[in-house]
Amino acid sequence: MFFLQTVIGDLRFCIRMLLRRIGFTSVAVFALAVGIGINTAAFTAYKSFFARKLEARDAERMVNLALLEHSGAAETLFSYPDYEAYRDGVRSFDGVIATSLPQYLTLSSHDGVVAHRGPAAGSLIGRLGLLPQASNFESAISLLVSDNYFSVLGAAAERGRTFGPADAPQSLASPSALISENYWWKRYDGDPHIVGKTVLLNGAAVTIIGVTPHNFVGTFIAAPDFWLPLSVEPLIHPASNRLQSRDHVCCRLFARLAPGIRRNEAQAEMSVVANRLRGLHDPHSDLSQPVTAALYPGSPLPVPVDQVPAVRISILFVGVAVGMVLLVACANVAGLQLARTASRRSELAMRMSLGASRSRLVRQLLTESAVLGLIAGVLSLAISWVVLQQMVNLIANAFPDQYGTFVFHVAPDVSVFAFVFLISMAASLIFGLLPALESSRSIVSAALKANAATSPRSGRRLRSLLIATQIAVCSVLLIAGGMLIHSAIRALHMDTGYDDAHVIELSVQFPESASYSDAPKASLIQILRSRLAATPGVTDVTMAHAPDDNELRMAYIAVDGEAPARQSARVSLYYSWVEPNYFRTLGIPMALGREFTAQAGQREASAIVSESAARRLWPGQSPLARTFQLGTDGQFHPATEPLPDGPVWRVIGVSRDTRGVMFDGSDSEQIYLPLPDGYVEQFPILVRTRADVAQVIGALDAVIASVDPNLAVQASTLEQLLRQTAPFISDTLAAAVASTTGILGLLLAAIGIYGTVSYVVVLRTREVGIRMALGARKGKVLALVLGESARPVVGGLSVGIFLAAGVSWLLRHILYGLHVIDGISFVGVSLLLLGIALLAAFVPARRATRVDPVVALRYE
């Protein structure tokens, strides 16, 4: 009881002291709220995306199915026949479901449901250049799922009903689908008669039998537009036999553990079935190799994030960045607390002389820190929730309707409350302990002789250390952010080596119908090419993958008659299939030799290499007339494209280097091979324009309609494709994170320096008065105060620059065109921090010099 009374007394006294110094309290709470809030937001975002569970009844019983190869790699896709085997053969599962990867199906009008072209270019993501600039069709993101999908998840329809195993026999004769509530409102304005209507998806008529609940995502990270049973796959993709082929992986699998069954028990039983199934696969397939079953906690993500190095590093990067902001906030408030307690030395000395022990004073000061931390925690929780909610709404509305609705549950729960409480208490301990110990260190007799005008040397050292810490951390954050922003700007404006502004890539998608066989496709492509070539403003038309469309293919290179085997090859390089006019269309000049010769029939076994590839293969020698062979063993290649293995290729020309999607320039080492006949329909069409790209894109609808109105075409300039590449997007996101945290840290550091120097100047008012009474000029006194304030800033900058150099070395792989020491970022940030720190110190220092010396001498 006595302890409780003491605590209550401490709290009352603490609240009175905080209210008495409302300015200090407001600044301290704001600084802590920023530091705690950004960490709370990061934790909530991590929890809502990377740690989210499946949206299912008893989600803890749901698991993801995977197979582990000998290399440790996890295979998360299964064939449909294998799914049926696991569904029927593993008794430890109380239901197994299968779902395809998200599919963008063309949406057409039928039976009163009017289709329109989605405004992709008008959305936020479209305006940022991250989506195709134009398309002549509307698509809807859809998931094909097993018939028992909704029953195993325990999900019901908001309107109508879901499909189930009982619908399987008549699924092909009477195909059905569910529409998400989000898409129902966005696309059809909540039409109350939507159930029972029919839409055409990839030309197949499906009847909408139900509406899923608002924001229902199931096993996905977004609410898709439509849910269809996997049994209608032959109608959606008539040319595919994915449901019958045991060697065609198509689906992710999820299962519900049977009551009383543990994950390791089900994993053991699944491994037995997996080893039996591998004997049914093609002996030359990877699926026939020994594997071990793996069950992961149910999640929309295929594998846990700790098994994906790139994701793990990204999470670590964000965690360190927001943790550094919290460190700045703690150092900020610790400096303010130290300066404030220095002004209370007489009060603390009096309490000690009246019998209070040092531990009692430390406890009182820590109580004040804890109350500050809790107030800041509550404020940060509210602010971070509001900010995250707005960001979630922004993300959800940033994508066009056909991309589904991204759903993130950011409402605070018990774990978020616990996180905020713990981080608030930790922050209180960090910023409160050192000032409390320092303030209580003086003995009673020395404290009674001291007055408010003195500032012990140990206290000044601690304040300087706190200021230096803030500056060092801020400099690391700002320099990293500056380098990433500089890198993103350079990447956006980099010299690609080809005309990316006036070349358009057209991706053509044919209807999935038996009438569109290879011969009609090739004929339509030729007609489309000729119509495009006759379009006003078009100068050249060719077919190939653009350098920056993420379609990278690699092969092992063997020169001088060596075998192109993985073990014996000296080097592996990128290669591309191109038509003879490819270099003219993209504006890539030839450095040596000639281009390919246009001819009918089989192309010549000739090759063109880039300058960097030639230097790597034949350093210091002429590559012309040299021969080599290619091997693609173990490399990824689309099944529909030709392989370069076999022929002996002879170099006929050397082209200038181009830059593609790799920031390190490794994809500049290119080998160009002549595209064989019979594959043209597998490649995009590249169109070169004279000037106005928008005019040519605007004319595409009429051109495509004159050839075949059923063709689905998407168009983007090569400049826009560069923005859509993974390295550029990751670099941009990293720049946004680093710069945001750096700016917040800079704001906190400026507030901390201003507050600390203000308190120190107050403590030195008597000293300033004595100096001015003895004849010191105001300018000299001002320079003295600024000089002392600048010392810890310069020290912090020195440490920060050293640490930033190490950080930039770690980021070197995602920085484009920058040295490890980027002069603009390092010098610019250093001058910025020094200027802001001196400005923050200038205001209180100048105010002190304006005090009347007589008043200053009387100051106590």
CSV table of N, CA, C and O in Angstrom, one decimal, residues 53 202 221 428 462 543 605 796:
chain,number,residue,atom,x,y,z
A,53,LYS,N,-2.2,-13.5,-42.0
A,53,LYS,CA,-2.7,-14.9,-42.1
A,53,LYS,C,-3.7,-15.0,-43.2
A,53,LYS,O,-4.2,-14.0,-43.8
A,202,ASN,N,-12.4,-13.9,-71.2
A,202,ASN,CA,-11.6,-14.6,-72.3
A,202,ASN,C,-12.6,-15.3,-73.3
A,202,ASN,O,-12.3,-16.3,-73.8
A,221,ILE,N,-3.4,-11.5,-51.7
A,221,ILE,CA,-3.1,-10.2,-51.0
A,221,ILE,C,-4.0,-9.1,-51.4
A,221,ILE,O,-4.0,-8.1,-50.8
A,428,SER,N,11.4,5.6,-23.0
A,428,SER,CA,11.4,6.4,-21.7
A,428,SER,C,12.7,6.0,-21.0
A,428,SER,O,13.4,6.9,-20.4
A,462,LEU,N,27.8,15.3,-21.8
A,462,LEU,CA,26.7,14.5,-22.1
A,462,LEU,C,25.8,15.1,-23.1
A,462,LEU,O,25.3,14.5,-24.1
A,543,MET,N,10.3,-6.7,-84.7
A,543,MET,CA,9.8,-7.6,-83.7
A,543,MET,C,11.0,-8.1,-82.9
A,543,MET,O,11.9,-8.6,-83.4
A,605,ALA,N,23.2,-18.2,-89.8
A,605,ALA,CA,23.8,-18.5,-88.5
A,605,ALA,C,24.8,-17.5,-88.1
A,605,ALA,O,26.0,-17.8,-87.9
A,796,GLY,N,29.7,15.1,-34.7
A,796,GLY,CA,28.7,14.2,-35.2
A,796,GLY,C,28.7,14.0,-36.7
A,796,GLY,O,28.5,12.9,-37.2
